């Protein structure tokens, strides 16, 4: 039976090609993902180990300055550690945000990973953490050193003036040196600026204090003994670990980060393989149907049902093996391409070889073979049930009415269960997402089971249009599309799955984007919004600078704060009375915004209802510094997405904040947005590369850009599943044409010319593709609505938006997929010799 399976595979190479391609693409995704993440993990682990070479003990302080209290690691503490037996040296580090501008004033490097630290030379004048390729480290105020990548991007050389922004105003420094480093922030595409230690302390902590410290051991000293001696000397808010432990911890963190990426990529690979199952099952179903006489003959000469089934499974196993091996090779190339492609996003990966372990290979082979055999199991089981006598007469096994009724009943029940779960989850809200996920699974499975039943009435609706538009070719295409509902359903299912996911993401993403855009256009009346690139908050000095800028007519900060009401924490936003209503649209339903100027608070409707507050009520509060007070409710406004639930004058909360946090500043200018007004704001802020001055368009992109980027990434990843679905359409049509050779020959003999034969096959493909797309769009829209119901409370302005334009594009693309998929089968059908086709068996 194995030899028979092998001969069948070799005899049907062309017909199995699409199955090989489907499994190959899925396995390329799986193996490529595993190799890529293994390579990144290995590279970062190696870099992590290198960064802790020579470190006996590392010390980390978790608290900064709080009301002037001495925190962090003091120089005195480091001196005491340096006196311990076995300690060779102690190096203290401070760190924080530092952004460097290029010649055009634009920020160099990824916004979130631009850091600053201190140059800490030893007795030899060298800092072991950095290798200088030019110049030397900074030794006084007014000097900096830059990492090699940042210096190259900014076209800076030793001796040049460099504009550097920290948490305060931008300053100009002299570049004293350029260095290389294994720092993770630089590896992630950021920048690193080194300051003199005393200046770095003033910028990021306070004089004489450090955030972290590293201890090196004298020759022969034991790291664990040094650790035991260090622990009693450090503050309570600090932690000490050996260098080996720190390297292991960082490696574990890297593993977790890689695991998240792994799971995301593998989930899309799983979707692609799930779609591939339908292609594989369809292929083997048609192969079994076409080999009915061969299988019957084997049964007649003594082959048992199990042997026939095993023969089909052996064929599938061989196909899966070949596809998996080729897919693994493509996966290696894909992993190499992904690593190289990260450079396009300015993401640096530590050097090292491509890590090709046994796990990706074994996984690719096992999954590829098992998925193929699983998909072929049902066709193989059906092959074993073919009665020898019926098969000898070439009568294909037609599904009985009973089997169709059972299938449709099961499909209807599973679909109803899925719809019920989805609806229930949507009604529950935020906590119903897992229920919706389960319901989506059952609904998708149920619809897939029902697709053969749905195909007849849905395609019947468009058949008259095909006849009127394309005549005989359209009529034949409509009849062919529903001739074998199981085959049509299996082919359409692959497209339906892909379009369900794409449409669901589109509905959800567009609805969220519209809500966020509405928040900006309806609530933000300001001409400009000021934010820091690092998201670390805008310094208060920027308020005074903007207030003096020409053309500024109103400005208000968005200053974050919290205070306690009984045992509940309430989020508050500090604003400027009188100006806030000019830069933001606050819909007051009771009371007056002028109460802000009297030291009162304005609360949104939801918070007022939850807390039982009304205008005029006095609320006892405990501020962030522990001091108690009371605030009177001066007004109630409609909830929005821009501000917190409570608004107060900045004068009320600033005295209670050690470091007031201003997330952004809203600015209104005379004459509205203009190049002159924007230039005035940029100049007022000292041409700070770390501060973004955004107009209304930039504000919309800020709030909605991430959603669009996420959608584009998802579309790209789901393209694999859609590509496999296209292969399914090609495969179905090709085998259908082969199966209908006599019929096509007869049609050619009675006058159907070649162009109309091609048109018939193309239209059949379009009908099947659009049918699958319609089912996917309908189910995806339903899922998008349901998930949207769970985020309404988090996004108050959320409302369902059906992206008809995108849905239209999806349907047009589905039709185009049908046309492209039919090119080869249609050409093959038109080229058939009518006499040979008529006499073909």
CSV table of C-alpha atoms in Angstrom, one decimal, residues 14-367:
chain,number,residue,atom,x,y,z
A,14,UNK,CA,0.6,18.7,-10.8
A,15,UNK,CA,-2.7,18.2,-8.9
A,16,UNK,CA,-0.9,18.1,-5.5
A,17,UNK,CA,1.2,21.2,-6.3
A,18,UNK,CA,-1.2,23.7,-4.6
A,19,UNK,CA,-1.4,21.5,-1.5
A,20,UNK,CA,2.4,21.5,-1.4
A,21,UNK,CA,2.5,25.3,-1.8
A,22,UNK,CA,-0.1,25.8,1.0
A,23,UNK,CA,1.7,23.6,3.5
A,24,UNK,CA,5.1,25.1,2.4
A,25,UNK,CA,3.9,28.7,3.0
A,26,UNK,CA,2.5,27.8,6.4
A,27,UNK,CA,5.7,25.9,7.4
A,28,UNK,CA,7.9,28.8,6.2
A,29,UNK,CA,6.0,31.1,8.5
A,30,UNK,CA,6.3,28.7,11.4
A,31,UNK,CA,9.9,27.8,11.0
A,32,UNK,CA,10.9,31.4,10.0
A,33,UNK,CA,9.3,32.7,13.2
A,34,UNK,CA,11.0,30.2,15.4
A,35,UNK,CA,14.4,30.7,13.8
A,36,UNK,CA,14.0,34.5,13.9
A,37,UNK,CA,13.0,34.7,17.5
A,38,UNK,CA,15.7,32.1,18.5
A,39,UNK,CA,18.3,34.3,16.7
A,40,UNK,CA,17.2,37.5,18.3
A,41,UNK,CA,17.1,35.8,21.7
A,42,UNK,CA,20.5,34.3,21.3
A,43,UNK,CA,22.0,37.6,20.1
A,44,UNK,CA,20.5,39.6,23.0
A,45,UNK,CA,21.4,37.0,25.6
A,46,UNK,CA,25.0,37.1,24.3
A,47,UNK,CA,24.9,40.9,24.5
A,48,UNK,CA,23.4,40.8,28.0
A,49,UNK,CA,26.1,38.4,29.2
A,50,UNK,CA,28.8,40.7,27.7
A,51,UNK,CA,27.3,43.8,29.3
A,52,UNK,CA,27.8,42.1,32.8
A,53,UNK,CA,31.3,40.8,32.2
A,54,UNK,CA,33.5,41.7,35.1
A,55,UNK,CA,30.5,42.8,37.2
A,56,UNK,CA,30.6,41.1,40.6
A,57,UNK,CA,27.5,42.9,42.1
A,58,UNK,CA,25.0,45.2,40.6
A,59,UNK,CA,22.9,47.6,42.7
A,60,UNK,CA,19.7,49.3,41.6
A,61,UNK,CA,17.8,52.1,43.4
A,62,UNK,CA,14.0,52.3,42.7
A,63,UNK,CA,13.2,55.7,44.1
A,64,UNK,CA,14.2,59.2,43.0
A,65,UNK,CA,13.7,62.4,44.9
A,66,UNK,CA,10.7,62.8,47.1
A,67,UNK,CA,10.2,66.1,49.0
A,68,UNK,CA,13.9,66.6,49.3
A,69,UNK,CA,14.4,63.3,51.1
A,70,UNK,CA,17.7,61.7,50.4
A,71,UNK,CA,17.1,58.8,48.2
A,72,UNK,CA,19.0,56.8,45.6
A,73,UNK,CA,22.6,55.6,46.3
A,74,UNK,CA,24.7,58.3,47.9
A,75,UNK,CA,28.4,58.7,47.2
A,76,UNK,CA,29.0,57.9,50.9
A,77,UNK,CA,27.3,54.5,50.4
A,78,UNK,CA,29.5,53.8,47.4
A,79,UNK,CA,32.6,54.7,49.3
A,80,UNK,CA,31.7,52.3,52.1
A,81,UNK,CA,31.1,49.6,49.6
A,82,UNK,CA,34.5,50.3,48.0
A,83,UNK,CA,36.2,49.7,51.3
A,84,UNK,CA,34.9,46.1,51.6
A,85,UNK,CA,37.3,43.2,51.3
A,86,UNK,CA,37.5,41.8,47.8
A,87,UNK,CA,36.1,45.0,46.1
A,88,UNK,CA,38.3,46.4,43.4
A,89,UNK,CA,36.1,49.3,42.3
A,90,UNK,CA,32.6,50.8,42.5
A,91,UNK,CA,31.0,52.8,39.6
A,92,UNK,CA,27.8,54.8,40.1
A,93,UNK,CA,25.4,55.6,37.3
A,94,UNK,CA,22.5,58.0,36.8
A,95,UNK,CA,20.3,58.0,33.8
A,96,UNK,CA,17.3,59.7,32.2
A,97,UNK,CA,16.0,61.1,28.9
A,98,UNK,CA,18.4,62.9,26.6
A,99,UNK,CA,17.5,63.8,23.0
A,100,UNK,CA,19.9,64.9,20.3
A,101,UNK,CA,18.9,67.0,17.3
A,102,UNK,CA,20.2,66.5,13.8
A,103,UNK,CA,21.3,69.4,11.6
A,104,UNK,CA,17.7,70.2,10.8
A,105,UNK,CA,16.7,70.2,14.5
A,106,UNK,CA,14.9,66.8,14.3
A,107,UNK,CA,15.2,64.3,17.0
A,108,UNK,CA,17.7,61.5,16.3
A,109,UNK,CA,16.7,57.9,17.3
A,110,UNK,CA,13.6,56.3,18.5
A,111,UNK,CA,11.7,58.6,20.8
A,112,UNK,CA,11.3,56.1,23.7
A,113,UNK,CA,14.9,55.0,23.8
A,114,UNK,CA,16.9,58.2,23.8
A,115,UNK,CA,18.8,58.2,27.1
A,116,UNK,CA,21.5,60.1,28.9
A,117,UNK,CA,24.0,58.8,31.5
A,118,UNK,CA,27.3,59.7,33.1
A,119,UNK,CA,30.8,59.1,32.1
A,120,UNK,CA,32.5,57.4,35.1
A,121,UNK,CA,36.3,57.1,34.4
A,122,UNK,CA,38.5,55.0,36.6
A,123,UNK,CA,42.0,55.8,37.8
A,124,UNK,CA,43.2,55.2,34.2
A,125,UNK,CA,40.8,57.8,32.9
A,126,UNK,CA,38.8,55.2,31.0
A,127,UNK,CA,35.2,54.1,31.6
A,128,UNK,CA,35.1,50.3,31.0
A,129,UNK,CA,31.5,50.4,29.8
A,130,UNK,CA,32.4,52.4,26.7
A,131,UNK,CA,35.0,52.1,23.9
A,132,UNK,CA,35.9,55.4,22.4
A,133,UNK,CA,36.6,55.4,18.7
A,134,UNK,CA,37.3,59.2,18.7
A,135,UNK,CA,38.2,61.7,21.4
A,136,UNK,CA,37.4,61.0,25.0
A,137,UNK,CA,34.7,61.3,27.6
A,138,UNK,CA,33.3,64.5,29.1
A,139,UNK,CA,35.0,65.7,32.3
A,140,UNK,CA,33.2,69.1,32.9
A,141,UNK,CA,29.9,70.8,32.5
A,142,UNK,CA,29.3,71.8,28.9
A,143,UNK,CA,30.7,68.7,27.4
A,144,UNK,CA,29.1,65.5,26.1
A,145,UNK,CA,30.0,62.3,24.3
A,146,UNK,CA,27.7,60.5,21.8
A,147,UNK,CA,27.3,56.9,20.6
A,148,UNK,CA,28.7,56.2,17.2
A,149,UNK,CA,25.4,55.8,15.5
A,150,UNK,CA,23.9,59.1,16.8
A,151,UNK,CA,27.1,61.0,15.9
A,152,UNK,CA,26.9,59.6,12.3
A,153,UNK,CA,23.3,60.4,11.9
A,154,UNK,CA,23.8,64.0,13.1
A,155,UNK,CA,27.0,64.4,11.1
A,156,UNK,CA,28.8,65.4,14.3
A,157,UNK,CA,32.6,65.3,14.8
A,158,UNK,CA,34.6,65.9,17.9
A,159,UNK,CA,34.7,69.7,18.7
A,160,UNK,CA,31.2,70.4,17.2
A,161,UNK,CA,28.4,72.0,19.1
A,162,UNK,CA,25.5,69.6,19.9
A,163,UNK,CA,22.0,70.6,21.0
A,164,UNK,CA,20.8,68.2,23.7
A,165,UNK,CA,17.4,68.2,25.3
A,166,UNK,CA,16.8,66.7,28.7
A,167,UNK,CA,13.8,67.2,31.0
A,168,UNK,CA,14.5,70.9,31.1
A,169,UNK,CA,15.3,73.5,28.4
A,170,UNK,CA,17.5,72.5,25.5
A,171,UNK,CA,21.2,73.2,25.9
A,172,UNK,CA,24.3,73.4,23.6
A,173,UNK,CA,27.3,71.2,24.5
A,174,UNK,CA,30.7,70.6,23.0
A,175,UNK,CA,31.3,67.1,21.7
A,176,UNK,CA,34.4,65.6,23.2
A,177,UNK,CA,34.2,62.0,22.0
A,178,UNK,CA,32.4,59.2,20.1
A,179,UNK,CA,32.0,55.7,21.5
A,180,UNK,CA,30.6,52.3,20.9
A,181,UNK,CA,28.4,50.5,23.5
A,182,UNK,CA,26.3,47.4,24.1
A,183,UNK,CA,23.6,49.5,25.7
A,184,UNK,CA,20.2,48.0,25.0
A,185,UNK,CA,18.6,51.4,24.3
A,186,UNK,CA,21.1,52.1,21.5
A,187,UNK,CA,20.6,48.6,20.2
A,188,UNK,CA,16.9,49.3,20.0
A,189,UNK,CA,17.5,52.3,17.7
A,190,UNK,CA,17.9,55.0,20.3
A,191,UNK,CA,20.7,57.3,21.3
A,192,UNK,CA,23.0,57.6,24.3
A,193,UNK,CA,24.5,60.9,25.6
A,194,UNK,CA,27.2,60.8,28.2
A,195,UNK,CA,27.6,63.8,30.6
A,196,UNK,CA,30.0,64.6,33.3
A,197,UNK,CA,28.9,62.8,36.5
A,198,UNK,CA,28.2,66.0,38.5
A,199,UNK,CA,26.0,67.4,35.6
A,200,UNK,CA,24.2,64.1,35.1
A,201,UNK,CA,23.4,64.0,38.8
A,202,UNK,CA,21.9,67.5,38.7
A,203,UNK,CA,19.9,66.7,35.6
A,204,UNK,CA,18.5,63.3,36.7
A,205,UNK,CA,18.7,63.0,40.4
A,206,UNK,CA,20.6,65.3,42.7
A,207,UNK,CA,24.2,66.0,43.5
A,208,UNK,CA,26.1,63.2,45.1
A,209,UNK,CA,23.5,60.5,44.3
A,210,UNK,CA,23.2,57.6,41.8
A,211,UNK,CA,20.4,55.4,40.4
A,212,UNK,CA,22.6,52.3,40.0
A,213,UNK,CA,26.1,51.1,40.8
A,214,UNK,CA,28.3,48.2,39.7
A,215,UNK,CA,30.9,46.5,41.8
A,216,UNK,CA,34.0,44.8,40.4
A,217,UNK,CA,35.8,42.2,42.4
A,218,UNK,CA,39.5,41.9,43.1
A,219,UNK,CA,41.3,38.8,41.7
A,220,UNK,CA,40.2,35.7,43.6
A,221,UNK,CA,37.3,37.4,45.4
A,222,UNK,CA,34.0,35.6,45.7
A,223,UNK,CA,31.0,37.4,44.2
A,224,UNK,CA,28.5,35.9,46.7
A,225,UNK,CA,30.5,37.0,49.7
A,226,UNK,CA,30.7,40.6,48.3
A,227,UNK,CA,27.0,40.5,47.7
A,228,UNK,CA,26.4,39.5,51.4
A,229,UNK,CA,28.6,42.3,52.5
A,230,UNK,CA,27.0,44.9,50.2
A,231,UNK,CA,23.3,44.2,51.2
A,232,UNK,CA,23.5,45.7,54.7
A,233,UNK,CA,25.0,48.9,53.3
A,234,UNK,CA,22.4,49.9,50.7
A,235,UNK,CA,19.1,51.7,51.4
A,236,UNK,CA,15.8,49.8,51.7
A,237,UNK,CA,14.6,51.1,48.4
A,238,UNK,CA,17.5,49.4,46.6
A,239,UNK,CA,18.3,45.9,45.5
A,240,UNK,CA,21.7,44.1,45.0
A,241,UNK,CA,22.4,41.0,42.9
A,242,UNK,CA,25.4,39.3,41.5
A,243,UNK,CA,26.4,40.1,37.9
A,244,UNK,CA,25.6,36.5,36.9
A,245,UNK,CA,22.1,36.8,38.4
A,246,UNK,CA,21.5,40.1,36.6
A,247,UNK,CA,22.6,38.5,33.3
A,248,UNK,CA,20.2,35.6,33.9
A,249,UNK,CA,17.4,38.0,34.8
A,250,UNK,CA,17.9,40.1,31.7
A,251,UNK,CA,18.1,36.9,29.6
A,252,UNK,CA,14.8,35.8,31.2
A,253,UNK,CA,13.2,39.1,30.4
A,254,UNK,CA,14.4,38.8,26.8
A,255,UNK,CA,12.9,35.3,26.6
A,256,UNK,CA,9.6,36.7,27.8
A,257,UNK,CA,9.7,39.5,25.2
A,258,UNK,CA,10.6,37.0,22.5
A,259,UNK,CA,7.9,34.7,23.6
A,260,UNK,CA,5.2,37.4,23.1
A,261,UNK,CA,6.5,38.1,19.6
A,262,UNK,CA,6.7,34.3,19.0
A,263,UNK,CA,3.1,33.8,20.0
A,264,UNK,CA,1.8,36.6,17.9
A,265,UNK,CA,3.6,35.5,14.7
A,266,UNK,CA,2.7,31.8,15.3
A,267,UNK,CA,-0.9,32.7,15.8
A,268,UNK,CA,-1.0,34.1,12.3
A,269,UNK,CA,0.9,31.0,11.0
A,270,UNK,CA,-1.8,28.9,12.7
A,271,UNK,CA,-4.5,30.9,10.9
A,272,UNK,CA,-2.7,30.3,7.6
A,273,UNK,CA,-2.5,26.5,8.3
A,274,UNK,CA,-6.2,26.4,9.3
A,275,UNK,CA,-7.1,27.9,6.0
A,276,UNK,CA,-4.7,25.4,4.3
A,277,UNK,CA,-6.7,22.5,5.9
A,278,UNK,CA,-9.6,23.3,3.6
A,279,UNK,CA,-7.4,23.4,0.5
A,280,UNK,CA,-5.8,20.1,1.4
A,281,UNK,CA,-9.1,18.4,2.3
A,282,UNK,CA,-10.6,19.6,-1.0
A,283,UNK,CA,-7.6,18.4,-3.0
A,284,UNK,CA,-7.8,14.9,-1.6
A,285,UNK,CA,-11.6,14.7,-1.8
A,286,UNK,CA,-11.3,15.4,-5.5
A,287,UNK,CA,-8.4,13.0,-6.0
A,288,UNK,CA,-10.4,10.3,-4.3
A,289,UNK,CA,-13.4,11.0,-6.4
A,290,UNK,CA,-11.3,10.9,-9.6
A,291,UNK,CA,-9.7,7.6,-8.6
A,292,UNK,CA,-12.9,5.8,-7.7
A,293,UNK,CA,-12.3,3.0,-10.2
A,294,UNK,CA,-8.7,2.5,-9.0
A,295,UNK,CA,-9.8,2.3,-5.4
A,296,UNK,CA,-12.6,0.0,-6.2
A,297,UNK,CA,-10.3,-2.4,-8.0
A,298,UNK,CA,-8.0,-2.4,-5.0
A,299,UNK,CA,-11.0,-3.3,-2.8
A,300,UNK,CA,-12.0,-6.0,-5.2
A,301,UNK,CA,-8.6,-7.7,-5.1
A,302,UNK,CA,-8.6,-7.7,-1.3
A,303,UNK,CA,-7.6,-4.3,0.1
A,304,UNK,CA,-9.5,-3.5,3.3
A,305,UNK,CA,-11.1,-0.2,4.2
A,306,UNK,CA,-8.4,0.6,6.6
A,307,UNK,CA,-5.7,-0.1,4.0
A,308,UNK,CA,-7.4,2.3,1.6
A,309,UNK,CA,-7.6,5.0,4.3
A,310,UNK,CA,-4.0,4.4,5.3
A,311,UNK,CA,-3.0,4.6,1.6
A,312,UNK,CA,-4.5,8.1,1.3
A,313,UNK,CA,-3.0,9.1,4.6
A,314,UNK,CA,0.4,7.9,3.4
A,315,UNK,CA,0.0,10.1,0.3
A,316,UNK,CA,-0.8,13.0,2.5
A,317,UNK,CA,2.2,12.3,4.7
A,318,UNK,CA,4.6,12.2,1.8
A,319,UNK,CA,3.1,15.5,0.5
A,320,UNK,CA,3.4,17.0,4.0
A,321,UNK,CA,7.0,15.8,4.3
A,322,UNK,CA,8.1,17.4,1.0
A,323,UNK,CA,6.2,20.6,1.7
A,324,UNK,CA,7.7,20.9,5.2
A,325,UNK,CA,11.3,20.4,4.1
A,326,UNK,CA,10.9,23.0,1.4
A,327,UNK,CA,9.0,25.3,3.8
A,328,UNK,CA,11.8,25.0,6.4
A,329,UNK,CA,14.3,26.1,3.8
A,330,UNK,CA,12.1,29.1,3.0
A,331,UNK,CA,11.7,29.7,6.7
A,332,UNK,CA,15.5,30.0,7.1
A,333,UNK,CA,15.5,32.6,4.3
A,334,UNK,CA,12.6,34.4,5.8
A,335,UNK,CA,14.3,34.6,9.2
A,336,UNK,CA,17.4,36.1,7.6
A,337,UNK,CA,15.2,38.6,5.7
A,338,UNK,CA,13.4,39.6,8.9
A,339,UNK,CA,16.6,40.3,10.7
A,340,UNK,CA,17.9,42.4,7.8
A,341,UNK,CA,14.6,44.1,7.5
A,342,UNK,CA,14.7,45.4,11.0
A,343,UNK,CA,17.3,47.9,9.9
A,344,UNK,CA,14.5,49.6,7.8
A,345,UNK,CA,12.8,50.5,11.1
A,346,UNK,CA,16.1,51.7,12.6
A,347,UNK,CA,16.2,48.7,14.9
A,348,UNK,CA,19.7,47.4,15.5
A,349,UNK,CA,20.2,43.7,16.2
A,350,UNK,CA,23.4,42.5,17.9
A,351,UNK,CA,25.7,40.7,15.6
A,352,UNK,CA,25.8,36.9,15.5
A,353,UNK,CA,25.0,33.9,13.4
A,354,UNK,CA,21.5,32.8,12.3
A,355,UNK,CA,20.5,30.3,15.0
A,356,UNK,CA,19.0,27.2,13.3
A,357,UNK,CA,18.2,24.7,16.1
A,358,UNK,CA,16.5,21.4,16.0
A,359,UNK,CA,13.3,22.7,17.5
A,360,UNK,CA,12.2,24.7,14.4
A,361,UNK,CA,13.1,21.8,12.1
A,362,UNK,CA,11.3,19.1,14.2
A,363,UNK,CA,8.3,21.5,14.6
A,364,UNK,CA,8.1,22.3,10.9
A,365,UNK,CA,8.2,18.6,9.9
A,366,UNK,CA,5.8,17.4,12.6
A,367,UNK,CA,3.3,20.2,12.2
